[in-house]
C-alpha cells in the first residue's frame, strides 16, 4: 500500500491506545462532519433506483455550480482507478509533488508516467494530471491557466478534492469541454470519508465510459441519501468554509510558536517545514495526536485541522510540552 494519511493502526502499534483515544490529524478530512440525520430503512435495504441516483447527480451539480454530465462514484479514488480505461495507454504527466495514487495507478496499467514540476511541462502529454488545490503543499493554479493548457494535452484531469471552500478555483462549470475531466471528493469537506462518495464531471462520452465501468450501483443507498441532502445545504457549506478559514489561521499561529514554517496548505490541512518531521510527529504521537510525514521530504509535517475545542486544547497542551 502506498504512503497515505489515515494510517491510525500504525500509530496504535507504535504508541498504543485505542482508536477512539486518538485525534487523527494525518488526513485532510473535516473533523466537524456534516450532521447525517436520519437515513431511511429503504436506503439500507433496497438497491438504489435510477431516480435516486439522478437526484444525487442534480444535488452535486447544484453544489459544484455546473450543468455538465456527472457520475457518482465510490470516492474520488474510484475515479482515479478508472482513468486508465478512458483511453489507450500513452504518456501521462503529473504535476508533482502530489497525491501519489495517480502515478501508481497509471504505472500499473502500463502508462509511461512522468512527474513534472512546472505546468508547461505537462504540454504534449496524452494525459495530464493536476490536483488543484494541491495535496500536500496547497499549490493553486488559476482556472484560466488550466484552460490554456487544455489544447496542449490529449486529456486534462483536474482533481478538485480540496476545492469546496474555494469555489472560485473550480473548473466544474467548464467540465463539459472536450478533453477535460474534473474529479470531486465528497468525504473530505463534509467530513464523511467513510461514506465513500465522489464524482467525475466531464464531456458526455467520458462520463458515459466511467458510468459503464463503475457498474449499475456505484454508490450505496446511504451515500445517495446523505449526499443528496448535504450537497444542497448551502448554509452549512458557507458556515463551514468560514470556520475552516479561521481555523487555518489559528493552527498556523500554533505552528509558528513551535518554530515551524508554513509551506502551504488548503482549508482542510496545513503543511509545515520543521527541523525534523519524525521527531515532531513522535512528540505529537506521545499525546495521541497523529500527523503525516513524507519519506521524500524528511522536514515536512502535515496537520489536519482539529475539530472541537477539546481537540484544540489537547493539541495546544501537547505542543507546549
mmCIF file of C-alpha atoms in Angstrom:
data_model
loop_
_atom_site.group_PDB
_atom_site.id
_atom_site.type_symbol
_atom_site.label_atom_id
_atom_site.label_comp_id
_atom_site.label_asym_id
_atom_site.label_seq_id
_atom_site.Cartn_x
_atom_site.Cartn_y
_atom_site.Cartn_z
ATOM 1 C CA UNK A 1 0.000 0.000 0.000
ATOM 2 C CA UNK A 2 1.304 3.454 -0.916
ATOM 3 C CA UNK A 3 2.066 6.056 1.741
ATOM 4 C CA UNK A 4 -1.075 7.855 2.961
ATOM 5 C CA UNK A 5 -2.509 9.627 5.934
ATOM 6 C CA UNK A 6 -5.217 7.937 7.956
ATOM 7 C CA UNK A 7 -2.959 5.012 8.899
ATOM 8 C CA UNK A 8 -4.048 5.155 12.523
ATOM 9 C CA UNK A 9 -3.397 1.447 13.030
ATOM 10 C CA UNK A 10 0.318 2.190 12.590
ATOM 11 C CA UNK A 11 0.099 4.895 15.260
ATOM 12 C CA UNK A 12 -1.570 2.464 17.655
ATOM 13 C CA UNK A 13 1.044 -0.209 17.018
ATOM 14 C CA UNK A 14 3.871 2.204 17.790
ATOM 15 C CA UNK A 15 2.390 4.330 20.561
ATOM 16 C CA UNK A 16 -0.542 2.358 21.969
ATOM 17 C CA UNK A 17 -4.068 3.439 22.799
ATOM 18 C CA UNK A 18 -7.425 2.677 21.277
ATOM 19 C CA UNK A 19 -8.544 4.288 18.022
ATOM 20 C CA UNK A 20 -11.060 6.417 19.907
ATOM 21 C CA UNK A 21 -8.264 7.786 22.117
ATOM 22 C CA UNK A 22 -6.509 9.377 19.150
ATOM 23 C CA UNK A 23 -7.036 12.674 17.345
ATOM 24 C CA UNK A 24 -6.253 11.820 13.740
ATOM 25 C CA UNK A 25 -4.845 14.912 12.034
ATOM 26 C CA UNK A 26 -2.957 12.891 9.432
ATOM 27 C CA UNK A 27 -5.688 13.376 6.818
ATOM 28 C CA UNK A 28 -7.404 16.333 5.180
ATOM 29 C CA UNK A 29 -10.837 15.314 6.461
ATOM 30 C CA UNK A 30 -13.083 17.835 8.213
ATOM 31 C CA UNK A 31 -13.280 16.788 11.878
ATOM 32 C CA UNK A 32 -16.632 18.513 12.382
ATOM 33 C CA UNK A 33 -18.637 16.480 9.857
ATOM 34 C CA UNK A 34 -21.952 17.231 8.281
ATOM 35 C CA UNK A 35 -24.808 16.142 10.599
ATOM 36 C CA UNK A 36 -26.040 12.985 8.942
ATOM 37 C CA UNK A 37 -29.510 12.951 10.492
ATOM 38 C CA UNK A 38 -31.914 10.115 9.871
ATOM 39 C CA UNK A 39 -31.440 7.724 6.980
ATOM 40 C CA UNK A 40 -34.459 5.722 5.884
ATOM 41 C CA UNK A 41 -34.580 1.961 6.251
ATOM 42 C CA UNK A 42 -35.067 1.748 2.490
ATOM 43 C CA UNK A 43 -31.658 3.358 1.894
ATOM 44 C CA UNK A 44 -30.099 0.355 3.633
ATOM 45 C CA UNK A 45 -32.348 -2.411 2.356
ATOM 46 C CA UNK A 46 -33.153 -1.584 -1.283
ATOM 47 C CA UNK A 47 -30.994 -1.237 -4.361
ATOM 48 C CA UNK A 48 -30.672 2.424 -5.347
ATOM 49 C CA UNK A 49 -33.089 3.458 -8.072
ATOM 50 C CA UNK A 50 -32.165 5.372 -11.191
ATOM 51 C CA UNK A 51 -34.267 8.289 -9.971
ATOM 52 C CA UNK A 52 -32.389 8.409 -6.654
ATOM 53 C CA UNK A 53 -29.005 8.395 -8.389
ATOM 54 C CA UNK A 54 -30.215 11.141 -10.736
ATOM 55 C CA UNK A 55 -31.305 13.209 -7.730
ATOM 56 C CA UNK A 56 -27.812 12.829 -6.257
ATOM 57 C CA UNK A 57 -26.309 13.987 -9.549
ATOM 58 C CA UNK A 58 -28.562 17.047 -9.525
ATOM 59 C CA UNK A 59 -27.540 17.865 -5.956
ATOM 60 C CA UNK A 60 -23.874 17.620 -6.964
ATOM 61 C CA UNK A 61 -24.445 19.901 -9.958
ATOM 62 C CA UNK A 62 -26.034 22.387 -7.573
ATOM 63 C CA UNK A 63 -23.095 22.271 -5.138
ATOM 64 C CA UNK A 64 -20.458 22.437 -7.873
ATOM 65 C CA UNK A 65 -22.303 25.106 -9.904
ATOM 66 C CA UNK A 66 -22.360 23.224 -13.166
ATOM 67 C CA UNK A 67 -24.673 21.652 -15.711
ATOM 68 C CA UNK A 68 -22.037 19.243 -17.035
ATOM 69 C CA UNK A 69 -22.526 15.483 -17.286
ATOM 70 C CA UNK A 70 -21.645 13.824 -13.981
ATOM 71 C CA UNK A 71 -21.319 10.364 -12.455
ATOM 72 C CA UNK A 72 -21.245 9.454 -8.770
ATOM 73 C CA UNK A 73 -18.524 7.027 -7.718
ATOM 74 C CA UNK A 74 -17.177 5.445 -4.550
ATOM 75 C CA UNK A 75 -14.939 8.410 -3.721
ATOM 76 C CA UNK A 76 -12.519 10.321 -5.926
ATOM 77 C CA UNK A 77 -10.214 7.318 -5.583
ATOM 78 C CA UNK A 78 -12.681 5.190 -7.531
ATOM 79 C CA UNK A 79 -12.427 7.656 -10.417
ATOM 80 C CA UNK A 80 -8.636 7.502 -10.283
ATOM 81 C CA UNK A 81 -8.770 3.713 -10.544
ATOM 82 C CA UNK A 82 -10.846 4.015 -13.732
ATOM 83 C CA UNK A 83 -8.732 6.641 -15.500
ATOM 84 C CA UNK A 84 -6.627 4.102 -17.449
ATOM 85 C CA UNK A 85 -9.808 2.858 -19.114
ATOM 86 C CA UNK A 86 -10.633 6.201 -20.728
ATOM 87 C CA UNK A 87 -8.017 5.970 -23.489
ATOM 88 C CA UNK A 88 -5.291 3.740 -24.913
ATOM 89 C CA UNK A 89 -2.010 3.711 -22.973
ATOM 90 C CA UNK A 90 0.297 6.628 -23.661
ATOM 91 C CA UNK A 91 2.363 9.300 -21.965
ATOM 92 C CA UNK A 92 0.983 10.605 -18.670
ATOM 93 C CA UNK A 93 2.421 13.694 -16.985
ATOM 94 C CA UNK A 94 1.580 14.563 -13.375
ATOM 95 C CA UNK A 95 2.232 17.953 -11.801
ATOM 96 C CA UNK A 96 4.192 16.914 -8.706
ATOM 97 C CA UNK A 97 4.708 16.526 -5.833
ATOM 98 C CA UNK A 98 1.104 15.486 -5.350
ATOM 99 C CA UNK A 99 -1.251 12.677 -4.350
ATOM 100 C CA UNK A 100 0.704 9.509 -5.085
ATOM 101 C CA UNK A 101 -2.124 7.273 -6.290
ATOM 102 C CA UNK A 102 -2.099 8.787 -9.793
ATOM 103 C CA UNK A 103 1.416 7.638 -10.608
ATOM 104 C CA UNK A 104 0.835 4.237 -9.034
ATOM 105 C CA UNK A 105 -2.444 3.504 -10.789
ATOM 106 C CA UNK A 106 -1.283 4.667 -14.204
ATOM 107 C CA UNK A 107 2.074 2.888 -13.995
ATOM 108 C CA UNK A 108 0.346 -0.361 -13.027
ATOM 109 C CA UNK A 109 -1.862 -0.014 -16.111
ATOM 110 C CA UNK A 110 1.153 0.315 -18.407
ATOM 111 C CA UNK A 111 1.209 4.070 -18.936
ATOM 112 C CA UNK A 112 4.510 5.920 -19.439
ATOM 113 C CA UNK A 113 4.357 8.126 -16.338
ATOM 114 C CA UNK A 114 6.392 11.284 -15.752
ATOM 115 C CA UNK A 115 6.244 13.600 -12.751
ATOM 116 C CA UNK A 116 6.956 17.227 -13.657
ATOM 117 C CA UNK A 117 7.335 20.329 -11.515
ATOM 118 C CA UNK A 118 6.057 23.035 -13.886
ATOM 119 C CA UNK A 119 2.672 23.456 -15.531
ATOM 120 C CA UNK A 120 4.141 23.991 -19.006
ATOM 121 C CA UNK A 121 5.972 20.646 -18.758
ATOM 122 C CA UNK A 122 2.567 18.953 -18.972
ATOM 123 C CA UNK A 123 2.248 20.029 -22.625
ATOM 124 C CA UNK A 124 2.323 17.181 -25.106
ATOM 125 C CA UNK A 125 1.053 14.570 -22.662
ATOM 126 C CA UNK A 126 -1.703 12.207 -23.695
ATOM 127 C CA UNK A 127 -2.955 12.504 -20.134
ATOM 128 C CA UNK A 128 -2.111 15.430 -17.831
ATOM 129 C CA UNK A 129 -2.949 15.376 -14.115
ATOM 130 C CA UNK A 130 -3.264 18.455 -11.896
ATOM 131 C CA UNK A 131 -4.503 18.454 -8.295
ATOM 132 C CA UNK A 132 -5.937 21.919 -7.600
ATOM 133 C CA UNK A 133 -5.605 22.927 -4.760
ATOM 134 C CA UNK A 134 -2.716 20.549 -4.462
ATOM 135 C CA UNK A 135 -2.076 17.909 -1.850
ATOM 136 C CA UNK A 136 0.186 18.267 0.140
ATOM 137 C CA UNK A 137 1.526 21.789 -0.470
ATOM 138 C CA UNK A 138 -1.670 23.668 -1.363
ATOM 139 C CA UNK A 139 -0.348 24.960 -4.683
ATOM 140 C CA UNK A 140 -3.165 26.545 -6.721
ATOM 141 C CA UNK A 141 -3.414 27.210 -10.436
ATOM 142 C CA UNK A 142 -5.817 29.757 -11.872
ATOM 143 C CA UNK A 143 -8.689 28.298 -13.924
ATOM 144 C CA UNK A 144 -7.599 30.406 -16.902
ATOM 145 C CA UNK A 145 -4.118 28.862 -16.795
ATOM 146 C CA UNK A 146 -5.584 25.374 -16.755
ATOM 147 C CA UNK A 147 -7.914 26.128 -19.653
ATOM 148 C CA UNK A 148 -4.945 27.470 -21.624
ATOM 149 C CA UNK A 149 -3.287 24.096 -21.134
ATOM 150 C CA UNK A 150 -6.279 22.161 -22.429
ATOM 151 C CA UNK A 151 -5.450 22.373 -26.201
ATOM 152 C CA UNK A 152 -1.889 21.274 -25.491
ATOM 153 C CA UNK A 153 -2.705 17.872 -23.988
ATOM 154 C CA UNK A 154 -4.785 14.889 -25.008
ATOM 155 C CA UNK A 155 -6.869 14.890 -21.821
ATOM 156 C CA UNK A 156 -6.590 17.075 -18.730
ATOM 157 C CA UNK A 157 -7.719 15.677 -15.380
ATOM 158 C CA UNK A 158 -8.134 18.247 -12.619
ATOM 159 C CA UNK A 159 -8.595 16.790 -9.149
ATOM 160 C CA UNK A 160 -10.587 19.303 -7.093
ATOM 161 C CA UNK A 161 -10.891 17.191 -3.960
ATOM 162 C CA UNK A 162 -9.976 20.193 -1.784
ATOM 163 C CA UNK A 163 -11.815 22.895 -3.747
ATOM 164 C CA UNK A 164 -15.127 23.017 -1.829
ATOM 165 C CA UNK A 165 -14.093 26.009 0.269
ATOM 166 C CA UNK A 166 -12.570 27.861 -2.721
ATOM 167 C CA UNK A 167 -15.223 27.560 -5.460
ATOM 168 C CA UNK A 168 -13.556 30.328 -7.471
ATOM 169 C CA UNK A 169 -10.778 27.846 -8.323
ATOM 170 C CA UNK A 170 -13.132 25.236 -9.731
ATOM 171 C CA UNK A 171 -13.454 24.367 -13.405
ATOM 172 C CA UNK A 172 -16.625 22.368 -12.785
ATOM 173 C CA UNK A 173 -18.668 24.867 -14.815
ATOM 174 C CA UNK A 174 -16.395 24.142 -17.803
ATOM 175 C CA UNK A 175 -16.283 20.382 -17.317
ATOM 176 C CA UNK A 176 -18.189 19.528 -20.492
ATOM 177 C CA UNK A 177 -15.313 20.799 -22.647
ATOM 178 C CA UNK A 178 -13.723 18.138 -24.804
ATOM 179 C CA UNK A 179 -10.657 16.655 -23.117
ATOM 180 C CA UNK A 180 -11.398 17.995 -19.622
ATOM 181 C CA UNK A 181 -12.321 15.800 -16.650
ATOM 182 C CA UNK A 182 -12.954 17.124 -13.134
ATOM 183 C CA UNK A 183 -12.813 14.911 -10.027
ATOM 184 C CA UNK A 184 -14.530 15.891 -6.775
ATOM 185 C CA UNK A 185 -14.444 14.301 -3.336
ATOM 186 C CA UNK A 186 -17.472 14.472 -1.055
ATOM 187 C CA UNK A 187 -15.990 12.962 2.096
ATOM 188 C CA UNK A 188 -13.220 15.465 2.831
ATOM 189 C CA UNK A 189 -15.116 18.757 3.125
ATOM 190 C CA UNK A 190 -18.232 17.123 4.552
ATOM 191 C CA UNK A 191 -16.140 15.059 6.969
ATOM 192 C CA UNK A 192 -17.735 11.766 5.927
ATOM 193 C CA UNK A 193 -14.877 9.936 4.234
ATOM 194 C CA UNK A 194 -16.257 6.581 5.347
ATOM 195 C CA UNK A 195 -19.302 7.142 3.155
ATOM 196 C CA UNK A 196 -17.063 6.683 0.073
ATOM 197 C CA UNK A 197 -18.645 9.192 -2.289
ATOM 198 C CA UNK A 198 -17.142 11.278 -5.060
ATOM 199 C CA UNK A 199 -17.909 12.500 -8.561
ATOM 200 C CA UNK A 200 -16.421 12.785 -12.022
ATOM 201 C CA UNK A 201 -17.583 15.601 -14.295
ATOM 202 C CA UNK A 202 -16.728 15.796 -17.964
ATOM 203 C CA UNK A 203 -17.989 15.549 -21.500
ATOM 204 C CA UNK A 204 -20.784 13.108 -22.196
ATOM 205 C CA UNK A 205 -18.543 10.457 -23.788
ATOM 206 C CA UNK A 206 -16.035 10.309 -20.924
ATOM 207 C CA UNK A 207 -18.719 10.301 -18.239
ATOM 208 C CA UNK A 208 -20.590 7.532 -20.060
ATOM 209 C CA UNK A 209 -17.413 5.394 -20.137
ATOM 210 C CA UNK A 210 -16.877 5.904 -16.423
ATOM 211 C CA UNK A 211 -20.516 5.113 -15.692
ATOM 212 C CA UNK A 212 -20.326 1.826 -17.598
ATOM 213 C CA UNK A 213 -17.026 0.892 -15.954
ATOM 214 C CA UNK A 214 -18.365 1.612 -12.459
ATOM 215 C CA UNK A 215 -21.410 -0.637 -12.832
ATOM 216 C CA UNK A 216 -25.137 -0.115 -12.181
ATOM 217 C CA UNK A 217 -24.881 0.684 -8.428
ATOM 218 C CA UNK A 218 -21.608 2.583 -7.948
ATOM 219 C CA UNK A 219 -22.609 4.150 -4.608
ATOM 220 C CA UNK A 220 -24.725 2.965 -1.691
ATOM 221 C CA UNK A 221 -28.253 3.987 -0.806
ATOM 222 C CA UNK A 222 -26.972 5.665 2.349
ATOM 223 C CA UNK A 223 -24.414 7.651 0.345
ATOM 224 C CA UNK A 224 -27.155 8.785 -2.017
ATOM 225 C CA UNK A 225 -29.471 9.854 0.794
ATOM 226 C CA UNK A 226 -26.840 11.701 2.826
ATOM 227 C CA UNK A 227 -25.045 13.155 -0.177
ATOM 228 C CA UNK A 228 -28.240 14.483 -1.752
ATOM 229 C CA UNK A 229 -29.100 16.267 1.497
ATOM 230 C CA UNK A 230 -25.644 17.648 2.258
ATOM 231 C CA UNK A 231 -24.833 18.904 -1.230
ATOM 232 C CA UNK A 232 -27.902 21.165 -1.177
ATOM 233 C CA UNK A 233 -27.195 22.583 2.281
ATOM 234 C CA UNK A 234 -25.657 25.888 1.193
ATOM 235 C CA UNK A 235 -25.888 27.435 4.664
ATOM 236 C CA UNK A 236 -23.837 24.628 6.217
ATOM 237 C CA UNK A 237 -21.232 24.845 3.444
ATOM 238 C CA UNK A 238 -20.844 28.605 3.807
ATOM 239 C CA UNK A 239 -20.553 28.453 7.601
ATOM 240 C CA UNK A 240 -18.064 25.592 7.390
ATOM 241 C CA UNK A 241 -15.890 27.389 4.837
ATOM 242 C CA UNK A 242 -15.758 30.449 7.104
ATOM 243 C CA UNK A 243 -14.876 28.345 10.155
ATOM 244 C CA UNK A 244 -12.133 26.492 8.305
ATOM 245 C CA UNK A 245 -10.576 29.779 7.160
ATOM 246 C CA UNK A 246 -10.413 30.971 10.772
ATOM 247 C CA UNK A 247 -9.034 27.642 11.949
ATOM 248 C CA UNK A 248 -6.224 27.721 9.387
ATOM 249 C CA UNK A 249 -5.014 30.998 10.880
ATOM 250 C CA UNK A 250 -5.279 29.513 14.370
ATOM 251 C CA UNK A 251 -3.259 26.415 13.504
ATOM 252 C CA UNK A 252 -0.620 28.405 11.616
ATOM 253 C CA UNK A 253 -0.067 30.547 14.706
ATOM 254 C CA UNK A 254 0.370 27.469 16.912
ATOM 255 C CA UNK A 255 2.869 26.038 14.423
ATOM 256 C CA UNK A 256 4.763 29.323 14.271
ATOM 257 C CA UNK A 257 5.252 29.172 18.031
ATOM 258 C CA UNK A 258 6.952 25.799 17.508
ATOM 259 C CA UNK A 259 9.350 27.322 15.005
ATOM 260 C CA UNK A 260 7.665 25.564 12.091
ATOM 261 C CA UNK A 261 7.412 27.487 8.818
ATOM 262 C CA UNK A 262 4.293 27.303 6.675
ATOM 263 C CA UNK A 263 4.965 25.664 3.321
ATOM 264 C CA UNK A 264 1.346 25.846 2.206
ATOM 265 C CA UNK A 265 -1.925 24.037 2.553
ATOM 266 C CA UNK A 266 -5.640 24.110 1.932
ATOM 267 C CA UNK A 267 -8.675 24.857 4.061
ATOM 268 C CA UNK A 268 -8.506 21.294 5.446
ATOM 269 C CA UNK A 269 -4.788 20.777 6.138
ATOM 270 C CA UNK A 270 -1.549 22.715 6.582
ATOM 271 C CA UNK A 271 1.990 21.740 5.587
ATOM 272 C CA UNK A 272 4.921 22.889 7.725
ATOM 273 C CA UNK A 273 8.685 22.875 7.391
ATOM 274 C CA UNK A 274 10.227 21.536 10.607
ATOM 275 C CA UNK A 275 13.751 20.733 11.698
ATOM 276 C CA UNK A 276 12.873 17.033 11.957
ATOM 277 C CA UNK A 277 9.381 15.894 10.960
ATOM 278 C CA UNK A 278 9.718 12.448 12.511
ATOM 279 C CA UNK A 279 10.656 13.992 15.851
ATOM 280 C CA UNK A 280 7.695 16.378 15.597
ATOM 281 C CA UNK A 281 5.387 13.501 14.722
ATOM 282 C CA UNK A 282 6.618 11.479 17.704
ATOM 283 C CA UNK A 283 6.097 14.422 20.064
ATOM 284 C CA UNK A 284 2.504 14.714 18.911
ATOM 285 C CA UNK A 285 2.014 10.951 18.998
ATOM 286 C CA UNK A 286 3.070 10.790 22.653
ATOM 287 C CA UNK A 287 -0.089 12.825 23.254
ATOM 288 C CA UNK A 288 -2.025 10.550 20.878
ATOM 289 C CA UNK A 289 -2.306 13.069 18.066
ATOM 290 C CA UNK A 290 -1.425 11.586 14.693
ATOM 291 C CA UNK A 291 0.136 13.592 11.860
ATOM 292 C CA UNK A 292 1.516 12.973 8.381
ATOM 293 C CA UNK A 293 5.182 12.840 7.398
ATOM 294 C CA UNK A 294 6.753 12.277 3.984
ATOM 295 C CA UNK A 295 9.619 9.943 3.181
ATOM 296 C CA UNK A 296 10.780 12.146 0.301
ATOM 297 C CA UNK A 297 10.754 15.309 2.427
ATOM 298 C CA UNK A 298 12.007 14.493 5.948
ATOM 299 C CA UNK A 299 11.333 18.018 7.242
ATOM 300 C CA UNK A 300 7.698 18.223 6.079
ATOM 301 C CA UNK A 301 4.883 17.714 8.584
ATOM 302 C CA UNK A 302 1.235 17.881 7.517
ATOM 303 C CA UNK A 303 -1.541 18.545 10.013
ATOM 304 C CA UNK A 304 -5.266 18.496 9.519
ATOM 305 C CA UNK A 305 -7.391 20.954 11.480
ATOM 306 C CA UNK A 306 -8.713 19.954 14.901
ATOM 307 C CA UNK A 307 -12.478 19.938 15.246
ATOM 308 C CA UNK A 308 -13.882 20.511 18.711
ATOM 309 C CA UNK A 309 -12.489 22.935 21.280
ATOM 310 C CA UNK A 310 -11.394 19.900 23.297
ATOM 311 C CA UNK A 311 -9.219 18.812 20.362
ATOM 312 C CA UNK A 312 -7.712 22.286 20.012
ATOM 313 C CA UNK A 313 -6.941 22.363 23.735
ATOM 314 C CA UNK A 314 -5.281 18.968 23.617
ATOM 315 C CA UNK A 315 -3.154 19.965 20.653
ATOM 316 C CA UNK A 316 -2.054 23.143 22.443
ATOM 317 C CA UNK A 317 -1.208 21.131 25.563
ATOM 318 C CA UNK A 318 0.852 18.555 23.648
ATOM 319 C CA UNK A 319 2.745 21.219 21.695
ATOM 320 C CA UNK A 320 3.566 23.052 24.925
ATOM 321 C CA UNK A 321 5.329 20.050 26.438
#
